[in-house]
Amino acid sequence: WFCLDWFSVVLQSSNSLKASYEDWLLTYGLSVSPFHLRWQTALFNRQFYNWGRWKPKFLYLWFSVGMVFGVVAMFGSVLLLGKTLLQTLTQMLTEAPNAQNDRMLQVVVSVPSSGLCLRAVPGVNLPISQLTYFFSAILISGVIHEVGHGVAAIREQVRFNGFGIFIFIVYPGAFVDLFTTHLQLISPVQQLRIFCAGVWHNFVLGVASFMVLFLLPAILFPFYYTGVGALVTEVAEDSPANGPRGLFVGDLVTNLQDCPVYNVEDWNSCLGDISKKSQVGYCVSAATLQQLSFPARVYRRLDGTVECCSNNSLTDICFSYSNKLDSYLYACLPARKVIEASKICRTNMDCHKDFVPSFCVTPSLENQTRLIRVKHPPHIDMLYVGHPMHLQYTVSLSSFVPRQNFLSIDLPVVIETFCKYLISLSGALAVINAVPCFALDGQWILNSFLEATLSSLIVEKQNRELIGFLILLAGSALLAANVALGLWMVTAR
């Protein structure tokens, strides 16, 4: 941006090049300002006019429904932002340690002069690897939003000057250029149809994306099947699941401990249950226990748990079990031999079978650490020791298994992820733009709504404008407070 702005300033300061540079910008519809690049064109005007004149009765009904939605969304967005602000303040005052775990994506909103930009903090609340989805979803949501305004304006006989896109810092957006005089001459209800069309189209885009996401198994059924497990699509280099006996791309996970896995949701649910519940044990006969165990020094860790194996051991784990006197004993055992072909148990009572003396031996691990058996046939089971969430965050999976080897295992994941971003960001654009705030669609929706409803009750236009100004001031303050606290929550903490 520095180079671009410096280059533009130099050309505009040159007496010999200034005229040519400005003519070149005008010819191609370009505009350059600090951290802002804008392009406008009339190339799509014919297409917009074709859309605006297609089935007038249907478009009238379409944008009338959108008008009702926009007005409801304006009031709803205030309630939603108010509730969000109260929740954020409550979280700040109580300093809830686990509140951050529930935040999938916290969007920080900023409003540049030429449009709305939804902003996340890369590397803090948005993975760098998903920036392509993020920016693409913002651009598409912005384009659909502005197409709504443009088509509705043409439907209401407002002159359409052009369509354009812009980049503000690194965030893309779109805009339409309408003839302001025509816009001011039409009735307030007609204005409402135009101003509400953007949030209405964003809502429709979000619903359409949700339907694609919901119906994706049926859409991809000829090429992919589901319900048989979770397919590994990526294992991070620093993942504890990486290694010769770990997980590999293309493996199909079917079980975590005794929890069956049929899709990615089951994988996440099973890991969540494993992290919340206590460590499961394994039934081992007294004879096998005596054969496998070997003498070892027992000592307590700082958290109170017991260790009885060498710290250098990669195959042995300290197990605890209770005898008939209900006192705990400890044995250092080879983990794989204990777990394979063993029944999962919670107490010794679960292991009584055929009068063979057996014990329920439980791994003696540090707090929050679990021993997890991951089944991914036909490969040997992976034995994972660590925090369950580390396994969840470093292994990417898909619920879709290709029917043919040449089909990409990443395609369903790409579609799923992109639909989720469209739902999130298009919905966010609809909510934020509906807020009665200066420089957003909500400002014009509010003004037209007040003119349409209060003109007979409050005759003086000056008084109506004062009421609108006070509401806009309150809405702007509410949005600014949410933005400031949201930015603090995703950065300072």
Tab-separated table of C-alpha atoms in Angstrom, residues 34-458:
chain	number	residue	atom	x	y	z
A	34	PRO	CA	-4.634	5.420	1.242
A	35	PHE	CA	-5.279	1.702	1.921
A	36	HIS	CA	-8.170	1.759	-0.535
A	37	LEU	CA	-8.334	0.688	-4.190
A	38	ARG	CA	-11.643	1.012	-6.025
A	39	TRP	CA	-12.810	-0.070	-9.496
A	40	GLN	CA	-16.136	0.875	-11.074
A	41	THR	CA	-17.503	-0.184	-14.456
A	42	ALA	CA	-20.623	0.018	-16.584
A	43	LEU	CA	-19.898	-3.330	-18.270
A	44	PHE	CA	-22.574	-5.099	-16.237
A	45	ASN	CA	-25.284	-2.445	-16.586
A	46	ARG	CA	-27.137	-4.334	-19.338
A	47	GLN	CA	-27.183	-7.488	-17.200
A	48	PHE	CA	-28.475	-5.574	-14.191
A	49	TYR	CA	-31.254	-4.029	-16.310
A	50	ASN	CA	-32.193	-7.489	-17.629
A	51	TRP	CA	-32.450	-8.784	-14.058
A	52	GLY	CA	-34.415	-5.722	-12.885
A	53	ARG	CA	-37.008	-6.083	-15.670
A	54	TRP	CA	-37.414	-9.868	-15.387
A	55	LYS	CA	-40.899	-10.882	-14.178
A	56	PRO	CA	-41.936	-7.561	-12.562
A	57	LYS	CA	-44.702	-9.101	-10.406
A	58	PHE	CA	-42.363	-11.716	-8.982
A	59	LEU	CA	-39.681	-9.105	-8.265
A	60	TYR	CA	-42.279	-6.880	-6.598
A	61	LEU	CA	-43.280	-9.726	-4.293
A	62	TRP	CA	-39.623	-10.747	-3.776
A	63	PHE	CA	-38.443	-7.312	-2.682
A	64	SER	CA	-41.626	-6.669	-0.658
A	65	VAL	CA	-40.823	-9.764	1.397
A	66	GLY	CA	-37.266	-8.471	1.607
A	67	MET	CA	-38.562	-5.121	2.873
A	68	VAL	CA	-40.446	-6.806	5.716
A	69	PHE	CA	-37.395	-8.912	6.531
A	70	GLY	CA	-35.140	-5.853	6.512
A	71	VAL	CA	-37.340	-3.911	8.938
A	72	VAL	CA	-37.609	-6.914	11.278
A	73	ALA	CA	-33.838	-7.454	10.978
A	74	MET	CA	-33.229	-3.809	11.930
A	75	PHE	CA	-35.001	-4.275	15.269
A	76	GLY	CA	-33.638	-7.794	15.706
A	77	SER	CA	-30.044	-6.706	15.126
A	78	VAL	CA	-30.321	-4.179	17.972
A	79	LEU	CA	-31.581	-6.888	20.331
A	80	LEU	CA	-28.856	-9.278	19.173
A	81	LEU	CA	-26.048	-6.736	19.616
A	82	GLY	CA	-27.433	-5.732	22.991
A	83	LYS	CA	-27.473	-9.345	24.159
A	84	THR	CA	-23.974	-9.923	22.785
A	85	LEU	CA	-22.682	-6.833	24.593
A	86	LEU	CA	-24.165	-7.991	27.910
A	87	GLN	CA	-22.669	-11.466	27.486
A	88	THR	CA	-19.246	-10.021	26.693
A	89	LEU	CA	-19.355	-7.694	29.689
A	90	THR	CA	-20.444	-10.555	31.942
A	91	GLN	CA	-17.600	-12.705	30.655
A	92	MET	CA	-15.097	-9.903	31.247
A	93	LEU	CA	-16.310	-9.320	34.811
A	94	THR	CA	-16.443	-13.006	35.754
A	95	GLU	CA	-13.174	-13.860	33.956
A	96	ALA	CA	-14.623	-17.221	32.876
A	97	PRO	CA	-11.629	-19.388	31.897
A	98	ASN	CA	-13.541	-21.698	29.593
A	99	ALA	CA	-15.507	-19.069	27.709
A	100	GLN	CA	-12.899	-18.824	24.966
A	101	ASN	CA	-13.304	-22.501	24.164
A	102	ASP	CA	-16.820	-21.841	22.877
A	103	ARG	CA	-15.736	-19.181	20.366
A	104	MET	CA	-15.481	-20.741	16.948
A	105	LEU	CA	-15.031	-17.452	15.108
A	106	GLN	CA	-15.392	-14.009	16.625
A	107	VAL	CA	-15.752	-11.390	13.922
A	108	VAL	CA	-14.561	-7.851	14.530
A	109	VAL	CA	-16.431	-5.364	12.414
A	110	SER	CA	-15.099	-2.173	10.893
A	111	VAL	CA	-16.863	0.228	8.604
A	112	PRO	CA	-14.741	1.920	5.935
A	113	SER	CA	-16.210	4.889	4.117
A	114	SER	CA	-17.265	2.924	1.050
A	115	GLY	CA	-18.891	-0.119	2.579
A	116	LEU	CA	-18.903	-2.779	5.249
A	117	CYS	CA	-15.960	-5.017	6.023
A	118	LEU	CA	-16.035	-7.979	8.386
A	119	ARG	CA	-12.648	-8.462	9.934
A	120	ALA	CA	-11.037	-11.362	11.776
A	121	VAL	CA	-7.580	-11.497	13.305
A	122	PRO	CA	-5.429	-13.983	11.311
A	123	GLY	CA	-3.530	-16.367	13.519
A	124	VAL	CA	-5.581	-15.370	16.586
A	125	ASN	CA	-9.171	-16.356	15.891
A	126	LEU	CA	-8.810	-17.350	12.246
A	127	PRO	CA	-6.338	-19.952	10.931
A	128	ILE	CA	-3.989	-18.627	8.254
A	129	SER	CA	-4.781	-21.702	6.132
A	130	GLN	CA	-8.426	-20.596	5.865
A	131	LEU	CA	-7.884	-17.009	4.743
A	132	THR	CA	-8.833	-17.963	1.162
A	133	TYR	CA	-12.256	-19.142	2.341
A	134	PHE	CA	-12.644	-16.040	4.464
A	135	PHE	CA	-11.851	-13.470	1.780
A	136	SER	CA	-13.757	-15.349	-0.946
A	137	ALA	CA	-16.854	-15.580	1.249
A	138	ILE	CA	-16.620	-11.851	2.074
A	139	LEU	CA	-16.350	-10.932	-1.617
A	140	ILE	CA	-19.227	-13.175	-2.722
A	141	SER	CA	-21.424	-12.007	0.166
A	142	GLY	CA	-20.649	-8.388	-0.725
A	143	VAL	CA	-21.394	-8.910	-4.418
A	144	ILE	CA	-24.732	-10.647	-3.709
A	145	HIS	CA	-25.584	-7.857	-1.269
A	146	GLU	CA	-24.972	-5.133	-3.872
A	147	VAL	CA	-26.720	-7.095	-6.635
A	148	GLY	CA	-29.803	-6.970	-4.421
A	149	HIS	CA	-29.599	-3.182	-4.141
A	150	GLY	CA	-28.978	-2.778	-7.868
A	151	VAL	CA	-31.800	-5.017	-9.106
A	152	ALA	CA	-34.260	-3.534	-6.608
A	153	ALA	CA	-33.317	-0.008	-7.720
A	154	ILE	CA	-33.916	-0.826	-11.376
A	155	ARG	CA	-37.231	-2.462	-10.416
A	156	GLU	CA	-38.232	0.852	-8.754
A	157	GLN	CA	-37.193	2.902	-11.831
A	158	VAL	CA	-34.028	4.349	-10.269
A	159	ARG	CA	-31.191	4.951	-12.711
A	160	PHE	CA	-28.293	2.521	-12.315
A	161	ASN	CA	-24.881	4.065	-13.035
A	162	GLY	CA	-22.516	1.158	-12.446
A	163	PHE	CA	-21.148	-1.656	-10.332
A	164	GLY	CA	-17.729	-1.923	-8.717
A	165	ILE	CA	-15.488	-3.719	-6.284
A	166	PHE	CA	-12.914	-2.394	-3.826
A	167	ILE	CA	-10.106	-3.569	-1.595
A	168	PHE	CA	-9.798	-1.914	1.798
A	169	ILE	CA	-6.387	-2.847	3.287
A	170	VAL	CA	-6.709	-6.561	2.370
A	171	TYR	CA	-10.471	-6.988	2.645
A	172	PRO	CA	-12.571	-7.082	-0.554
A	173	GLY	CA	-16.051	-5.646	-1.031
A	174	ALA	CA	-18.517	-4.438	-3.666
A	175	PHE	CA	-20.775	-1.431	-4.311
A	176	VAL	CA	-23.360	-0.083	-6.760
A	177	ASP	CA	-23.646	3.498	-7.980
A	178	LEU	CA	-27.270	4.751	-8.111
A	179	PHE	CA	-28.580	8.118	-9.293
A	180	THR	CA	-29.238	9.911	-5.987
A	181	THR	CA	-31.869	12.329	-7.348
A	182	HIS	CA	-34.067	9.452	-8.564
A	183	LEU	CA	-33.622	7.704	-5.227
A	184	GLN	CA	-34.820	10.750	-3.323
A	185	LEU	CA	-37.901	11.259	-5.527
A	186	ILE	CA	-39.482	7.818	-5.035
A	187	SER	CA	-41.763	7.019	-2.083
A	188	PRO	CA	-40.387	5.849	1.311
A	189	VAL	CA	-41.837	2.350	0.740
A	190	GLN	CA	-40.009	2.092	-2.582
A	191	GLN	CA	-36.838	3.265	-0.874
A	192	LEU	CA	-37.305	0.591	1.783
A	193	ARG	CA	-37.460	-2.110	-0.902
A	194	ILE	CA	-34.121	-0.907	-2.271
A	195	PHE	CA	-32.365	-0.387	1.060
A	196	CYS	CA	-33.567	-3.719	2.505
A	197	ALA	CA	-32.635	-5.704	-0.616
A	198	GLY	CA	-28.996	-6.091	0.449
A	199	VAL	CA	-29.630	-7.698	3.839
A	200	TRP	CA	-32.430	-9.751	2.272
A	201	HIS	CA	-30.093	-11.180	-0.360
A	202	ASN	CA	-27.460	-11.920	2.285
A	203	PHE	CA	-30.067	-13.823	4.279
A	204	VAL	CA	-31.122	-15.795	1.201
A	205	LEU	CA	-27.479	-16.587	0.407
A	206	GLY	CA	-26.973	-17.859	3.963
A	207	VAL	CA	-30.082	-20.051	3.751
A	208	ALA	CA	-29.032	-21.400	0.331
A	209	SER	CA	-25.559	-22.210	1.684
A	210	PHE	CA	-27.113	-23.968	4.673
A	211	MET	CA	-29.306	-26.064	2.374
A	212	VAL	CA	-26.288	-27.079	0.279
A	213	LEU	CA	-24.421	-27.993	3.462
A	214	PHE	CA	-27.392	-29.976	4.800
A	215	LEU	CA	-27.983	-31.804	1.503
A	216	LEU	CA	-24.298	-32.334	0.688
A	217	PRO	CA	-24.347	-36.101	1.443
A	218	ALA	CA	-27.222	-36.513	-1.037
A	219	ILE	CA	-25.603	-34.200	-3.610
A	220	LEU	CA	-22.286	-36.074	-3.485
A	221	PHE	CA	-23.851	-39.529	-3.071
A	222	PRO	CA	-22.908	-40.744	-6.598
A	223	PHE	CA	-19.237	-40.001	-5.854
A	224	TYR	CA	-18.827	-40.270	-2.065
A	225	TYR	CA	-20.441	-42.358	0.653
A	226	THR	CA	-20.868	-41.461	4.326
A	227	GLY	CA	-21.642	-43.129	7.645
A	228	VAL	CA	-18.695	-45.548	7.667
A	229	GLY	CA	-16.142	-43.525	9.630
A	230	ALA	CA	-14.048	-40.362	9.603
A	231	LEU	CA	-11.524	-40.130	6.766
A	232	VAL	CA	-8.162	-38.571	7.635
A	233	THR	CA	-7.390	-35.753	5.182
A	234	GLU	CA	-4.407	-34.119	6.905
A	235	VAL	CA	-2.106	-34.753	9.859
A	236	ALA	CA	-0.077	-31.769	11.058
A	237	GLU	CA	3.681	-32.231	11.174
A	238	ASP	CA	3.796	-31.517	14.900
A	239	SER	CA	0.773	-33.699	15.616
A	240	PRO	CA	1.154	-36.396	18.288
A	241	ALA	CA	-0.709	-38.652	15.832
A	242	ASN	CA	2.236	-38.407	13.423
A	243	GLY	CA	4.576	-41.411	13.304
A	244	PRO	CA	5.022	-44.930	11.947
A	245	ARG	CA	2.143	-46.251	14.068
A	246	GLY	CA	0.069	-43.099	13.885
A	247	LEU	CA	-2.539	-41.842	11.441
A	248	PHE	CA	-1.955	-41.245	7.740
A	249	VAL	CA	-3.898	-39.418	5.057
A	250	GLY	CA	-6.527	-41.807	3.702
A	251	ASP	CA	-6.995	-43.759	6.957
A	252	LEU	CA	-10.580	-44.385	8.041
A	253	VAL	CA	-11.126	-43.986	11.798
A	254	THR	CA	-13.958	-46.215	13.068
A	255	ASN	CA	-13.562	-46.151	16.866
A	256	LEU	CA	-12.113	-44.101	19.710
A	257	GLN	CA	-11.914	-46.433	22.701
A	258	ASP	CA	-15.402	-48.007	22.839
A	259	CYS	CA	-16.990	-44.986	21.131
A	260	PRO	CA	-18.003	-45.715	17.494
A	261	VAL	CA	-17.085	-43.090	14.884
A	262	TYR	CA	-19.310	-42.804	11.804
A	263	ASN	CA	-18.472	-39.210	10.810
A	264	VAL	CA	-16.520	-36.130	11.893
A	265	GLU	CA	-19.241	-35.107	14.367
A	266	ASP	CA	-18.843	-38.474	16.118
A	267	TRP	CA	-15.067	-37.982	16.222
A	268	ASN	CA	-15.441	-34.604	17.944
A	269	SER	CA	-18.162	-35.886	20.257
A	270	CYS	CA	-16.145	-38.941	21.288
A	271	LEU	CA	-13.050	-36.853	22.025
A	272	GLY	CA	-15.172	-34.451	24.050
A	273	ASP	CA	-16.626	-37.309	26.107
A	274	ILE	CA	-13.203	-38.871	26.631
A	275	SER	CA	-11.769	-35.578	27.911
A	276	LYS	CA	-14.685	-35.054	30.331
A	277	LYS	CA	-14.889	-38.598	31.711
A	278	SER	CA	-12.274	-40.402	33.746
A	279	GLN	CA	-9.751	-42.689	32.080
A	280	VAL	CA	-11.135	-46.133	31.201
A	281	GLY	CA	-9.364	-49.292	32.310
A	282	TYR	CA	-8.635	-52.675	30.705
A	283	CYS	CA	-9.341	-56.154	32.017
A	284	VAL	CA	-6.153	-58.152	32.622
A	285	SER	CA	-6.005	-61.570	34.273
A	286	ALA	CA	-3.922	-61.950	37.411
A	287	ALA	CA	-1.605	-64.399	35.645
A	288	THR	CA	-1.009	-62.032	32.722
A	289	LEU	CA	-0.495	-59.130	35.103
A	290	GLN	CA	2.147	-61.062	37.007
A	291	GLN	CA	3.843	-62.128	33.757
A	292	LEU	CA	3.985	-58.666	32.153
A	293	SER	CA	4.807	-56.474	35.134
A	294	PHE	CA	8.319	-55.903	36.371
A	295	PRO	CA	9.664	-54.192	39.486
A	296	ALA	CA	9.844	-50.417	39.247
A	297	ARG	CA	10.242	-47.460	41.587
A	298	VAL	CA	7.001	-45.663	42.392
A	299	TYR	CA	6.901	-41.901	42.918
A	300	ARG	CA	4.311	-39.155	42.863
A	301	ARG	CA	4.192	-36.349	40.338
A	302	LEU	CA	3.590	-32.733	41.303
A	303	ASP	CA	-0.132	-33.070	40.524
A	304	GLY	CA	-0.485	-36.053	42.872
A	305	THR	CA	-0.644	-38.781	40.227
A	306	VAL	CA	1.677	-41.777	40.423
A	307	GLU	CA	4.447	-42.793	37.990
A	308	CYS	CA	6.065	-46.211	38.119
A	309	CYS	CA	7.813	-46.488	34.726
A	310	SER	CA	11.061	-45.079	33.413
A	311	ASN	CA	10.661	-41.616	31.932
A	312	ASN	CA	12.518	-42.787	28.833
A	313	SER	CA	10.091	-45.609	28.066
A	314	LEU	CA	8.164	-45.238	24.803
A	315	THR	CA	6.177	-48.463	25.110
A	316	ASP	CA	5.463	-48.942	28.822
A	317	ILE	CA	2.858	-47.137	30.911
A	318	CYS	CA	2.203	-47.148	34.624
A	319	PHE	CA	-1.127	-48.821	35.422
A	320	SER	CA	-3.013	-48.772	38.714
A	321	TYR	CA	-5.419	-51.407	40.041
A	322	SER	CA	-7.083	-52.281	43.325
A	323	ASN	CA	-6.819	-55.593	45.155
A	324	LYS	CA	-9.336	-57.268	47.429
A	325	LEU	CA	-8.361	-54.942	50.275
A	326	ASP	CA	-9.299	-51.914	48.131
A	327	SER	CA	-5.751	-50.614	48.252
A	328	TYR	CA	-4.182	-49.373	45.044
A	329	LEU	CA	-1.227	-51.162	43.493
A	330	TYR	CA	0.882	-50.007	40.547
A	331	ALA	CA	2.556	-51.931	37.754
A	332	CYS	CA	4.645	-50.837	34.777
A	333	LEU	CA	3.200	-52.697	31.786
A	334	PRO	CA	3.707	-52.717	28.008
A	335	ALA	CA	0.732	-50.679	26.854
A	336	ARG	CA	-0.025	-52.455	23.580
A	337	LYS	CA	0.012	-55.941	25.075
A	338	VAL	CA	-2.321	-54.847	27.859
A	339	ILE	CA	-4.816	-53.081	25.607
A	340	GLU	CA	-5.008	-55.408	22.607
A	341	ALA	CA	-7.704	-58.068	22.968
A	342	SER	CA	-8.663	-56.617	26.368
A	343	LYS	CA	-12.119	-55.643	27.493
A	344	ILE	CA	-12.732	-52.040	28.557
A	345	CYS	CA	-13.754	-51.684	32.197
A	346	ARG	CA	-14.373	-49.196	34.992
A	347	THR	CA	-14.116	-51.480	38.034
A	348	ASN	CA	-12.937	-55.012	38.833
A	349	MET	CA	-16.573	-56.152	38.743
A	350	ASP	CA	-16.591	-55.554	34.970
A	351	CYS	CA	-13.807	-58.146	34.545
A	352	HIS	CA	-15.285	-61.175	36.340
A	353	LYS	CA	-15.555	-63.941	33.776
A	354	ASP	CA	-15.383	-67.753	34.013
A	355	PHE	CA	-14.006	-67.546	37.564
A	356	VAL	CA	-10.649	-66.318	36.201
A	357	PRO	CA	-9.109	-63.803	38.643
A	358	SER	CA	-8.857	-60.488	36.748
A	359	PHE	CA	-8.213	-56.857	37.533
A	360	CYS	CA	-9.291	-53.631	35.903
A	361	VAL	CA	-5.989	-51.844	35.321
A	362	THR	CA	-6.180	-48.107	34.606
A	363	PRO	CA	-3.375	-45.968	33.126
A	364	SER	CA	-1.914	-43.707	35.819
A	365	LEU	CA	-1.511	-40.500	33.837
A	366	GLU	CA	-1.256	-36.795	34.581
A	367	ASN	CA	-4.390	-34.709	34.886
A	368	GLN	CA	-6.267	-34.185	31.578
A	369	THR	CA	-3.981	-36.705	29.859
A	370	ARG	CA	-5.647	-39.783	28.392
A	371	LEU	CA	-4.615	-43.053	26.796
A	372	ILE	CA	-6.816	-43.387	23.721
A	373	ARG	CA	-7.076	-46.376	21.432
A	374	VAL	CA	-7.808	-45.265	17.874
A	375	LYS	CA	-9.025	-47.952	15.477
A	376	HIS	CA	-8.359	-47.373	11.778
A	377	PRO	CA	-8.569	-50.799	10.079
A	378	PRO	CA	-6.882	-52.559	8.431
A	379	HIS	CA	-3.920	-50.867	10.162
A	380	ILE	CA	-2.764	-51.644	13.676
A	381	ASP	CA	-4.539	-49.546	16.315
A	382	MET	CA	-2.914	-46.263	17.247
A	383	LEU	CA	-2.302	-45.746	20.959
A	384	TYR	CA	-2.339	-42.070	21.796
A	385	VAL	CA	-1.183	-40.594	25.112
A	386	GLY	CA	-1.923	-36.900	25.607
A	387	HIS	CA	-4.713	-34.349	25.838
A	388	PRO	CA	-7.689	-35.350	23.625
A	389	MET	CA	-8.016	-31.811	22.231
A	390	HIS	CA	-4.460	-31.933	20.871
A	391	LEU	CA	-5.550	-34.886	18.764
A	392	GLN	CA	-8.647	-33.012	17.641
A	393	TYR	CA	-6.811	-29.846	16.586
A	394	THR	CA	-3.926	-31.496	14.714
A	395	VAL	CA	-5.843	-34.083	12.684
A	396	SER	CA	-8.229	-33.009	9.900
A	397	LEU	CA	-10.966	-35.416	8.876
A	398	SER	CA	-13.888	-35.727	6.500
A	399	SER	CA	-17.162	-37.635	6.706
A	400	PHE	CA	-17.042	-38.323	2.945
A	401	VAL	CA	-15.230	-41.388	1.586
A	402	PRO	CA	-14.535	-41.450	-2.199
A	403	ARG	CA	-16.149	-44.305	-4.129
A	404	GLN	CA	-13.265	-44.250	-6.611
A	405	ASN	CA	-9.557	-43.775	-5.965
A	406	PHE	CA	-9.218	-40.928	-8.472
A	407	LEU	CA	-11.714	-38.746	-6.586
A	408	SER	CA	-10.246	-36.054	-4.335
A	409	ILE	CA	-10.646	-36.525	-0.603
A	410	ASP	CA	-10.418	-32.752	-0.118
A	411	LEU	CA	-13.314	-31.663	-2.365
A	412	PRO	CA	-16.133	-32.337	0.147
A	413	VAL	CA	-14.106	-30.614	2.885
A	414	VAL	CA	-13.610	-27.562	0.651
A	415	ILE	CA	-17.336	-27.379	-0.114
A	416	GLU	CA	-18.287	-27.869	3.546
A	417	THR	CA	-15.854	-25.247	4.795
A	418	PHE	CA	-16.807	-22.716	2.144
A	419	CYS	CA	-20.527	-23.159	2.873
A	420	LYS	CA	-19.881	-22.624	6.589
A	421	TYR	CA	-17.988	-19.402	5.870
A	422	LEU	CA	-20.756	-18.197	3.554
A	423	ILE	CA	-23.377	-18.913	6.215
A	424	SER	CA	-21.338	-17.135	8.883
A	425	LEU	CA	-20.164	-14.088	6.931
A	426	SER	CA	-23.256	-13.546	4.792
A	427	GLY	CA	-25.366	-13.798	7.939
A	428	ALA	CA	-23.025	-11.375	9.700
A	429	LEU	CA	-23.334	-8.899	6.817
A	430	ALA	CA	-27.115	-9.129	7.023
A	431	VAL	CA	-27.141	-8.549	10.791
A	432	ILE	CA	-24.552	-5.751	10.891
A	433	ASN	CA	-25.911	-3.896	7.864
A	434	ALA	CA	-29.387	-3.900	9.397
A	435	VAL	CA	-28.157	-2.080	12.526
A	436	PRO	CA	-29.434	1.530	12.624
A	437	CYS	CA	-25.947	2.988	12.458
A	438	PHE	CA	-24.346	5.813	10.500
A	439	ALA	CA	-22.939	4.790	7.069
A	440	LEU	CA	-24.657	1.379	7.078
A	441	ASP	CA	-27.818	0.255	5.288
A	442	GLY	CA	-29.573	0.483	8.641
A	443	GLN	CA	-29.295	4.282	8.509
A	444	TRP	CA	-31.287	4.492	5.263
A	445	ILE	CA	-33.685	1.716	6.301
A	446	LEU	CA	-34.455	3.625	9.513
A	447	ASN	CA	-34.920	6.972	7.762
A	448	SER	CA	-37.281	5.481	5.151
A	449	PHE	CA	-39.154	3.522	7.820
A	450	LEU	CA	-39.706	6.664	9.911
A	451	GLU	CA	-40.893	8.588	6.840
A	452	ALA	CA	-43.300	5.781	5.921
A	453	THR	CA	-44.752	5.361	9.433
A	454	LEU	CA	-44.458	8.708	11.255
A	455	SER	CA	-45.179	11.264	8.534
A	456	SER	CA	-48.851	11.418	9.520
A	457	LEU	CA	-48.160	11.419	13.283
A	458	ILE	CA	-45.208	13.845	13.328
